[in-house]
Amino acid sequence: MAGDGSDQRALQYEQTLMYGRYTQELGVYAKEEAARLRESGQRRSVSDRSRTLDLLEYDKGRCAKCRICTVRCQKFLISRVGEDWIFLILLGLLMALVSWVVDFCIAICLQAQKWMYGGLDSNVFLQYLAWVTYPVVLITFSAGFTQILAPQAVGSGIPEMKTILRGVVLKEYLTFKTFVAKVIGLTCALGSGMPLGKEGPFVHIASLCAALLSKFMSLFGGIYENESRNIEMLAAACAVGVGCCFAAPIGGVLFSIEVTSTFFAVRNYWRGFFAATFSAFIFRVLAVWNRDEETITALFKTRFRLDFPFDLQELPAFAVIGIASGFGGALFVYLNRLIVQFIRKQKAINRFLMKKRLLYPALVTLLVSTLTFPPGFGQFMAGKLTQKESLVTLLDNRTWAKQGIAEEFDYIGHSQAWKHPQVNVFVTLVLFIVMKFWMSALATTIPVPCGAFMPVFVIGAAFGRLVGESMAAWFPDGIHTDGTIYPIVPGGYAVVGAAALSGAVTHTVSTAVIVFELTGQISHILPVMIAVILANAVAQSLQPSLYDSIIRIKKLPYLPELGWGHHEKYNIRVEDIMVRDVRYITLNCCYRDLHNVLLTGHLKTLALVESAESMILLGSIERAQLQSLLSQQLGRPRRLEYIRERAVAEKKRMSVLSNPGSDDGSQRVSQEVRFQISTEESTFSPVRPVAPKPLKPALKRPSVVERPTEIPTSPQDNSGIALKNLFCASPETEGLEDDGDVEDDMTIREISEWEEMQLDEQVNFNNCKIDPAPFQLVERTSLHKTHTIFSLLGLDHAYVTSIGRLIGVVSLKELRKAIEGSVTVKGVKVRPPLASFRDSGTSSSENEATELHKLWDRHKSMSLPREHTPSESDEKSQ
Amino acid sequence: MAGDGSDQRALQYEQTLMYGRYTQELGVYAKEEAARLRESGQRRSVSDRSRTLDLLEYDKGRCAKCRICTVRCQKFLISRVGEDWIFLILLGLLMALVSWVVDFCIAICLQAQKWMYGGLDSNVFLQYLAWVTYPVVLITFSAGFTQILAPQAVGSGIPEMKTILRGVVLKEYLTFKTFVAKVIGLTCALGSGMPLGKEGPFVHIASLCAALLSKFMSLFGGIYENESRNIEMLAAACAVGVGCCFAAPIGGVLFSIEVTSTFFAVRNYWRGFFAATFSAFIFRVLAVWNRDEETITALFKTRFRLDFPFDLQELPAFAVIGIASGFGGALFVYLNRLIVQFIRKQKAINRFLMKKRLLYPALVTLLVSTLTFPPGFGQFMAGKLTQKESLVTLLDNRTWAKQGIAEEFDYIGHSQAWKHPQVNVFVTLVLFIVMKFWMSALATTIPVPCGAFMPVFVIGAAFGRLVGESMAAWFPDGIHTDGTIYPIVPGGYAVVGAAALSGAVTHTVSTAVIVFELTGQISHILPVMIAVILANAVAQSLQPSLYDSIIRIKKLPYLPELGWGHHEKYNIRVEDIMVRDVRYITLNCCYRDLHNVLLTGHLKTLALVESAESMILLGSIERAQLQSLLSQQLGRPRRLEYIRERAVAEKKRMSVLSNPGSDDGSQRVSQEVRFQISTEESTFSPVRPVAPKPLKPALKRPSVVERPTEIPTSPQDNSGIALKNLFCASPETEGLEDDGDVEDDMTIREISEWEEMQLDEQVNFNNCKIDPAPFQLVERTSLHKTHTIFSLLGLDHAYVTSIGRLIGVVSLKELRKAIEGSVTVKGVKVRPPLASFRDSGTSSSENEATELHKLWDRHKSMSLPREHTPSESDEKSQ
């Protein structure tokens, strides 16, 4: 089933080339799937428990005490295993190992490329071939591998995690296949030396780990089946992902909170810290054990002087870095989206790439690696250096441009790559920044598992370095005037730039903390904070964050944030945005209404009201429940039972009316009885053949019917005509197996008549699961509050009631529209249509005295726009 | 009014000596007050708006455009002023100034003491007198000053802020008086040199600043009146408080989140960072401008080596520090609570201290300063050093105990205080830790504005130093075995110890970040994180945090946290903890029911149901609304109107029956009419004299009656007998002013009869404000989810419904009981009585199919325990 779905999706090249397009149905389907799994899991645990009880019962005669003791011990052990901290330690350990192994493999891949390149230094053409072919092969392999195994592994994964933590179940994102595809794909992609990052995918990998570990642990205990706990664990896993990627536990926790959560429960805080610290610790200990490091230190250790890190008068320069980074970050997000949209829109390119789906990654890789070829253009932009090496050199605490004459400086180690005999170090830096900027924006659109954080971080560092070197050239003896000479430290500027640009792209301030943890120095805290905040202020007012941008491109079901202090949010009310035309069913409705409602709408849940007149909201029912109610009413078992009963009644009548003993005439007489009954019921509405409608694909899936509910019906039983209209699934498999004792001798026409009869019966909701307290809002709830409640509780819809009466519904879609309508991408604020109307009105508090008299005479017919549903939708469906 | 209340409270010495005791009523009252203010504020803004409109209307004839333009400009300016960032910058600036001035004054105070002590070195006795008298005077002044001006300023303020951010309005905590008292009291208290902290009070001061600034800014714009915005700003202010106190913006934000919030909106994150960064920046810039520092650096800068901060094999020692700090932190909290409870319980001491309320602070100060007297016992515990100096020396990067012989080391500067000719440095450190430990626990119970963070921080640093020095003595050449000698850095241990102990006492992990920002070095990140997490794990399983402990002592209305991964929380359901005996009113109830409900209960809101049979929840009504309904029904204007109408009717009847024109007979005849009516209505329940009950003090306040509702009644109008029973307020002021045209000639008996008549009328809810969607839960909602929802939305009660029918209510109290019942202070877990019952039952999912048939025949009488309320409470009240 899932394989089928993923194969289907795998066929759509566009999805996987660029960020795939996911319709609402997909998420809904995934959620239903998850609900089904959860339900069956619950049932399993219940049966497990009863089995244990049976066991106790059985052994009572023999050594009951001993058995009970064993069971208790087992339970104790299980409860220990169920403790959060054991889970978190395992998760941390696992992720540290994964991170280290991935890093190790990447390092080997990069070394291999360097070795090939170095070995072929006799022939430039061969050198070029080796330099270019190697990444092309790796990237193509990575793209193909993820494409085949799990297309969900493509991209960063943070947008998806954001959506999942919002409460939307994207189940296919947390499978073992995705894990394998992501890890291997990421290793190959980063091993190619392309400007790609590790952070985003690691957030996804950690979440995958947590989900799989949770599934594994649930073999031992029951606690792992709790959904809210799983969400908590996923949130911790995101922190672990960043933490073990950068060995930055604090920054990891904060970054993951900022990037994935809307609201954060402080009581989950320790989980993230605990797991991320443990993970970062193990990650660094592995490096020590591998003799890479002498002891546990920062990943990109800097050695700036501590006594005088910067002068007060340098702060304007830092502020400039911040503001420029803000613009740069917004530009990056814009460029990235532009590339995706350009390739999507160009029909010709698209069609061509559709056919050869690995061509796009190969072409992009070829372009990028050609430009970085060290003997070619690469010499002007330190193309020889890997991402890690560039960063190390950029954070160097020595000044490259002493007194403006770059040549005098003796470059040691990798720093030499920045030196070019003909070209100034400033030119190199500028070229590096410009080239890497568009390269990174382009490379992150390749359909391989990759993030954009690290490339952006390096570009930011280079930009900071550029400013720092300029400052150092401008003030060779530092700015400080009090006698002591404190030369300017360009490395500090690089740190500030890195934090600012990555903060601007991701819309986070915690990049500041990550920078401190990465460099192991916190001396530049104030400049970094100032620059990051300024960069955020600029970037947030221009563009959404990179992750939000991807969410929009992918059309993931996510609620956008309210922007920076948009006051008008307090003025929009739910009544301005709600949908007044609610689909509902009444307590005394008949199956026909149910049928019609199911046919016309495609909402996941339906409101249950007392009656169409009172509209008092009693609860909400899941669509699937209604479907099973309907299939139970119209299903084959019930029809067979009807035939059986009819036969018995006929027999009785026969025995009373004529000579008793003629059992064989039942078949002939039954038709009379049927007609008799159908004429009895002919006072009902005339039979209306229901026209088949184009239904939503989610409905077409047999799984909807297969869903295990309390009613034991198999899909083959749903062979009724009305149901066929509803489900459109395998109509030819009708009535192949009989009960044996009763023959299904009804003709199609008879069945249709019987069904019409059944449809007119009143629905019996007794066995139906009803959510008795669906979330309710009031008309005057502000948009701000609605947004808060939706994001806090992970709702996807809420009913709007007025003193218990249902008057509307608000779903994520309306909310999203309302928010995006007032805050467009360009930062121009458009007021919602109704808010201004209200403002100019006399006063709002007068209306707040709720008009209860409406309720007083609620048995009169109401002038609500919701009266027509049963009749109108009937007509529509014809 | 507020002054009256605070004076009343000021009389109770116990409150202010130890943490005051606040009953639920106080909070409720405060909330009502706030609601009243909010309401009037809304009305004002509405009238403002209409005034603007009037202005526009008026000027239309003349230069309308010009006027409109002006108004628009004004509006634009106001909206700019209303921007968050301007507010935050102002707040940051203000707090930085306050922090700097306070620090400056404290430094002067401490210098003065040193100067006095130094100047009198000829005579030890005089020296002692000076050493002791100075702090006693300062502390006594501080205690007296806060006592007189604003007793709310006593203590840390974090517990109160936690409660306020939870949604409970403790209005008297955010007044200008409290601000002045807190700032001056804190300066004096810290100037005395007692082991007291600055952080907690600064959180409070920043919140005060924010509240006052918000009030001030609301003169310009309307946005400042929004409550949810104020909460957001208060949250940011807490971050500013910590940020400007330690110049630690990141740590400040995190600490304030951990300490004050349960759930945190990530969209508010930037506010905290922005304001705290700006504040910390200004705070440090002021130091540079004052020539204290050369440039912006950390407050307690350390200079540990960067290349090899610690060896992997030192980690067990760090873990030991963490675990020991955990126990120490729990002990500190326990000790602190013990002292408070001991002094409270001892009647004799209490009575004595009641009389001389400044004696307790004086005695404690005397004791502490005597023990720290440098020539006396102080010489063995570095008594000469101020808190700041101790911390600086403890974080020193040199080793004090080289090769176990402390004497060989040349102590420079303040470090000399730790050296004693006869006594080992280890003994000094142990004495310092032990003495300061109980001294700090004792000193923080003094009724002055003070925190416990800094003292605990110093003790932790000393403990870490002790372990570090021991390690250095044990491994003189370091543990590292690979040739290079890396000696152990005891200062690093001090950093770890400080973070761990303060983390254990406050139950936060962000002390780690604070430590990095305070020292300006992040090299020890992993040891610090490990120690802090271990300390938290130990301390959280033993004791509540210091702030939660104070909340319990003060009985503030706060919801405790769910502990670390207590799984049983998922098993308790709302039905186990809810109160089934809900007070409700029905849609068709009469005023008598209203009266009875108001008399018997003291809940803030009452449920409104459709009828006692259906129990369908329609909404909730505030108590005050009902009171005003009742007072409207029984009030004097209505009675006068009744008399007038009666007179008119009598006149008419007269004109019909007998000779027209005898106007003066109205008084005599009126009685007949009255009797006539009362016999007409005699089919109603017999008149019951309502006995006066001891009412809650909140009800006694005239403010409850004065509350401005839509109904224009002045308190003097509520002179009815039934109302008097309800309000018990000034019964002698009856009927002093008449309307003039009608005489109130009814006797007491007549009035009582008239009122009985009125009480039997059906309530008209038309003008009543009803909350049409009070928060609803279902019986099967888990405790975990309930807790989440309560803390997320800041609820204080929620109704439990089953398919629209009200079956119970859960308030904060029940929730608190349920949580504290299952997790006792000692860490022993007691399962709630009903949870085990359910577990042993067969299956829970079977019951989940909600029994809708109950609703089907809901017009039959229900077997709910909620049928008796109107009648029973009637009887109770008699």
Coordinates of C-alpha atoms in Angstrom, one line a residue, chain A residues 42 46 49 53 79-80 82-84 223 226 228-229 232 249-250 254 257-258 261-267 269-271 273-274 277 280-281 284-285 288-289 291 294-297 301-304 306-312 315 480 482 484 486 509-510 512-513 516-517 520-523 525-526 529-530 533 561-562 564-565 567 570 587-588 608 610 616-619 710 762-773 775-779 784 787-789 791-793 801-804 829 838-845 848-853 855-856 858, chain B residues 42 46 49 53 79-80 82-84 223 226 228-229 232 249-250 254 257-258 261-267 269-271 273-274 277 280-281 284-285 288-289 291 294-297 301-304 306-312 315 480 482 484 486 509-510 512-513 516-517 520-523 525-526 529-530 533 561-562 564-565 567 570 587-588 608 610 616-619 710 762-773 775-779 784 787-789 791-793 801-804 829 838-845 848-853 855-856 858:
Chain A
Q42 CA -4.2 0.1 21.1
V46 CA -5.4 -4.4 25.2
R49 CA -3.0 -7.1 28.8
L53 CA -4.4 -11.6 33.0
S79 CA 8.9 0.6 32.8
R80 CA 12.7 1.3 33.3
G82 CA 10.3 3.2 29.1
E83 CA 12.0 6.0 31.0
D84 CA 12.7 9.0 28.9
I223 CA 4.5 4.0 26.7
N226 CA 1.5 7.6 23.2
S228 CA 2.0 13.3 22.5
R229 CA 5.1 11.6 23.9
E232 CA 8.0 15.4 22.5
P249 CA 24.3 21.2 22.4
I250 CA 22.9 24.6 23.5
L254 CA 17.8 26.6 20.6
I257 CA 13.2 25.1 18.8
E258 CA 13.3 28.2 16.7
S261 CA 8.4 24.8 17.0
T262 CA 5.8 27.5 17.3
F263 CA 5.2 26.9 20.9
F264 CA 7.6 25.2 23.2
A265 CA 6.9 23.4 26.4
V266 CA 9.6 24.3 28.8
R267 CA 9.1 20.9 30.5
Y269 CA 13.6 21.6 27.5
W270 CA 15.7 19.2 29.5
R271 CA 15.1 16.4 27.0
F273 CA 19.6 19.5 26.4
F274 CA 20.2 16.1 27.8
T277 CA 24.7 17.2 25.3
A280 CA 27.7 16.1 21.3
F281 CA 29.9 14.6 24.0
R284 CA 33.6 14.7 20.3
V285 CA 34.9 11.7 22.3
V288 CA 39.5 12.0 20.6
W289 CA 39.5 8.2 20.5
R291 CA 43.3 10.5 17.7
E294 CA 43.9 15.7 21.8
T295 CA 40.9 16.5 24.0
I296 CA 37.3 17.7 23.7
T297 CA 37.4 21.1 22.1
K301 CA 38.4 26.4 17.4
T302 CA 39.4 30.1 17.2
R303 CA 42.2 31.7 19.2
F304 CA 41.3 35.4 19.3
L306 CA 40.7 37.5 25.2
D307 CA 41.8 40.8 26.8
F308 CA 40.6 43.2 24.2
P309 CA 38.4 41.3 21.7
F310 CA 37.1 44.5 19.9
D311 CA 36.8 48.2 20.4
L312 CA 33.6 50.0 21.0
L315 CA 30.5 48.2 16.5
H480 CA 41.7 52.4 20.1
D482 CA 44.5 55.3 24.4
T484 CA 47.9 50.6 23.6
Y486 CA 45.0 46.6 19.7
V509 CA 18.9 34.2 16.6
S510 CA 20.4 31.0 18.0
A512 CA 24.8 33.2 17.6
V513 CA 25.0 30.4 20.1
F516 CA 30.1 30.4 20.0
E517 CA 30.0 26.7 20.4
G520 CA 34.8 27.7 21.4
Q521 CA 35.0 31.5 22.1
I522 CA 32.3 33.8 23.3
S523 CA 34.3 37.0 23.5
I525 CA 29.0 37.9 22.1
L526 CA 27.8 41.5 21.8
M529 CA 24.1 39.4 18.9
I530 CA 23.7 42.8 17.5
I533 CA 19.3 40.7 15.5
E561 CA 3.8 32.7 11.7
L562 CA 2.4 36.0 12.7
W564 CA 6.9 41.0 13.8
G565 CA 4.4 42.9 15.9
H567 CA -1.0 44.9 15.4
Y570 CA -5.6 41.9 17.2
L587 CA -28.9 13.7 15.5
N588 CA -32.1 12.6 13.8
L608 CA -23.0 16.7 14.7
E610 CA -28.9 18.5 17.6
I616 CA -26.6 23.1 19.0
L617 CA -23.2 21.5 18.5
L618 CA -23.0 18.1 20.1
G619 CA -19.7 16.9 18.8
E710 CA -15.9 -1.9 15.5
Q762 CA -32.9 7.1 10.8
V763 CA -29.3 6.8 11.7
N764 CA -28.4 5.0 14.9
F765 CA -25.3 6.6 16.3
N766 CA -25.0 4.2 19.2
N767 CA -21.8 2.4 18.0
C768 CA -20.3 5.5 16.6
K769 CA -17.3 7.2 18.0
I770 CA -18.1 10.8 18.5
D771 CA -15.6 13.5 19.7
P772 CA -17.9 15.1 22.2
A773 CA -15.8 18.3 22.6
F775 CA -12.6 22.7 19.6
Q776 CA -14.8 25.7 19.7
L777 CA -14.2 29.3 19.1
V778 CA -16.5 32.3 19.5
E779 CA -17.2 34.8 16.7
H784 CA -4.1 36.5 17.1
H787 CA -3.5 31.5 15.7
T788 CA -2.1 30.9 19.1
I789 CA -4.7 28.2 19.9
S791 CA -0.5 26.4 16.8
L792 CA -0.6 25.5 20.5
L793 CA -3.0 22.6 20.2
T801 CA -20.3 28.6 18.1
S802 CA -22.5 31.2 19.5
I803 CA -24.0 30.0 22.8
G804 CA -23.8 26.4 21.8
K829 CA 0.6 45.0 4.7
R838 CA -15.4 47.2 11.9
D839 CA -13.0 49.9 12.8
S840 CA -15.2 52.6 11.4
G841 CA -18.2 51.2 13.1
T842 CA -19.4 52.9 16.3
S843 CA -18.2 50.5 19.0
S844 CA -17.4 46.9 19.3
S845 CA -18.1 46.4 22.9
E848 CA -20.4 41.9 22.9
A849 CA -23.5 41.5 25.1
T850 CA -24.4 38.3 23.3
E851 CA -27.9 38.3 22.0
L852 CA -29.4 35.5 24.0
H853 CA -32.9 36.1 22.7
L855 CA -31.6 31.3 21.8
W856 CA -34.9 32.0 23.5
R858 CA -34.6 29.0 18.8
Chain B
Q42 CA -12.0 49.7 26.5
V46 CA -14.1 53.6 22.2
R49 CA -12.5 57.0 18.8
L53 CA -15.0 60.9 14.5
S79 CA 1.4 53.5 15.6
R80 CA 5.2 54.0 15.3
G82 CA 3.4 51.5 19.4
E83 CA 5.9 49.4 17.6
D84 CA 7.4 46.7 19.8
I223 CA -2.1 49.0 21.4
N226 CA -4.0 44.6 24.8
S228 CA -1.9 39.3 25.6
R229 CA 0.6 41.9 24.4
E232 CA 4.4 39.1 25.9
P249 CA 21.6 38.4 27.0
I250 CA 21.3 34.8 25.8
L254 CA 16.9 31.3 28.5
I257 CA 12.0 31.4 30.0
E258 CA 12.9 28.4 32.1
S261 CA 7.2 30.2 31.6
T262 CA 5.5 26.8 31.1
F263 CA 5.0 27.2 27.5
F264 CA 6.9 29.6 25.3
A265 CA 5.8 31.2 22.1
V266 CA 8.8 31.1 19.8
R267 CA 7.4 34.2 18.0
Y269 CA 11.7 34.9 21.3
W270 CA 13.2 37.8 19.4
R271 CA 11.7 40.3 21.8
F273 CA 16.8 38.6 22.7
F274 CA 16.4 42.1 21.3
T277 CA 21.0 42.3 24.1
A280 CA 23.4 44.2 28.2
F281 CA 25.1 46.3 25.6
R284 CA 28.5 47.3 29.6
V285 CA 29.0 50.5 27.5
V288 CA 33.4 51.6 29.5
W289 CA 32.3 55.2 29.5
R291 CA 36.4 54.1 32.6
E294 CA 38.7 49.4 28.5
T295 CA 36.2 47.8 26.2
I296 CA 33.1 45.6 26.4
T297 CA 34.1 42.3 28.0
K301 CA 36.4 37.5 32.7
T302 CA 38.4 34.3 33.0
R303 CA 41.7 33.5 31.2
F304 CA 41.8 29.8 31.1
L306 CA 42.2 27.6 25.2
D307 CA 44.2 24.8 23.6
F308 CA 43.7 22.1 26.2
P309 CA 40.9 23.2 28.6
F310 CA 40.5 19.9 30.3
D311 CA 41.3 16.2 29.8
L312 CA 38.7 13.6 29.0
L315 CA 35.1 14.3 33.4
H480 CA 47.1 13.6 30.4
D482 CA 50.9 11.7 26.3
T484 CA 52.8 17.1 27.2
Y486 CA 48.7 20.1 31.0
V509 CA 20.0 24.3 32.6
S510 CA 20.5 27.8 31.3
A512 CA 25.4 27.0 31.9
V513 CA 24.9 29.7 29.4
F516 CA 29.7 31.3 29.7
E517 CA 28.5 34.8 29.3
G520 CA 33.5 35.2 28.6
Q521 CA 34.8 31.7 28.0
I522 CA 32.9 28.7 26.6
S523 CA 35.8 26.2 26.6
I525 CA 31.0 23.7 27.7
L526 CA 30.8 20.0 27.9
M529 CA 26.6 20.9 30.6
I530 CA 27.1 17.5 32.0
I533 CA 22.2 18.2 33.8
E561 CA 4.9 21.3 36.6
L562 CA 4.6 17.7 35.6
W564 CA 10.4 14.2 34.7
G565 CA 8.7 11.6 32.6
H567 CA 4.2 8.1 32.7
Y570 CA -1.0 9.6 30.7
L587 CA -31.7 29.4 31.0
N588 CA -35.2 29.5 32.5
L608 CA -25.2 28.3 32.1
E610 CA -30.2 24.9 28.9
I616 CA -26.5 21.2 27.7
L617 CA -23.8 23.7 28.4
L618 CA -24.6 27.0 26.7
G619 CA -21.8 29.2 28.2
E710 CA -24.0 48.1 31.3
Q762 CA -37.7 34.5 35.4
V763 CA -34.3 35.9 34.7
N764 CA -33.9 37.8 31.6
F765 CA -30.3 37.2 30.3
N766 CA -30.6 39.6 27.4
N767 CA -28.3 42.3 28.7
C768 CA -25.9 39.8 30.3
K769 CA -22.5 39.2 29.0
I770 CA -22.1 35.4 28.4
D771 CA -19.0 33.7 27.4
P772 CA -20.5 31.4 24.8
A773 CA -17.5 29.1 24.5
F775 CA -13.2 25.9 27.8
Q776 CA -14.5 22.3 27.6
L777 CA -12.8 19.0 28.2
V778 CA -14.1 15.4 27.8
E779 CA -14.1 12.9 30.6
H784 CA -1.2 15.3 30.8
H787 CA -2.2 20.2 32.3
T788 CA -0.9 21.2 28.9
I789 CA -4.1 22.9 28.0
S791 CA -0.8 26.0 31.2
L792 CA -1.0 26.8 27.5
L793 CA -4.1 28.8 27.7
T801 CA -18.9 17.8 29.0
S802 CA -20.2 14.7 27.4
I803 CA -21.8 15.4 24.0
G804 CA -22.7 18.9 25.0
K829 CA 5.1 8.4 43.5
R838 CA -9.1 1.5 35.5
D839 CA -5.9 -0.3 34.6
S840 CA -7.2 -3.6 36.1
G841 CA -10.5 -3.2 34.1
T842 CA -10.8 -5.1 30.9
S843 CA -10.3 -2.5 28.2
S844 CA -10.7 1.2 28.0
S845 CA -11.2 1.6 24.3
E848 CA -14.8 5.1 24.2
A849 CA -17.7 4.6 21.9
T850 CA -19.6 7.4 23.6
E851 CA -23.0 6.3 24.7
L852 CA -25.2 8.5 22.7
H853 CA -28.4 6.9 23.7
L855 CA -28.7 11.9 24.7
W856 CA -31.5 10.2 22.8
R858 CA -32.4 13.0 27.5

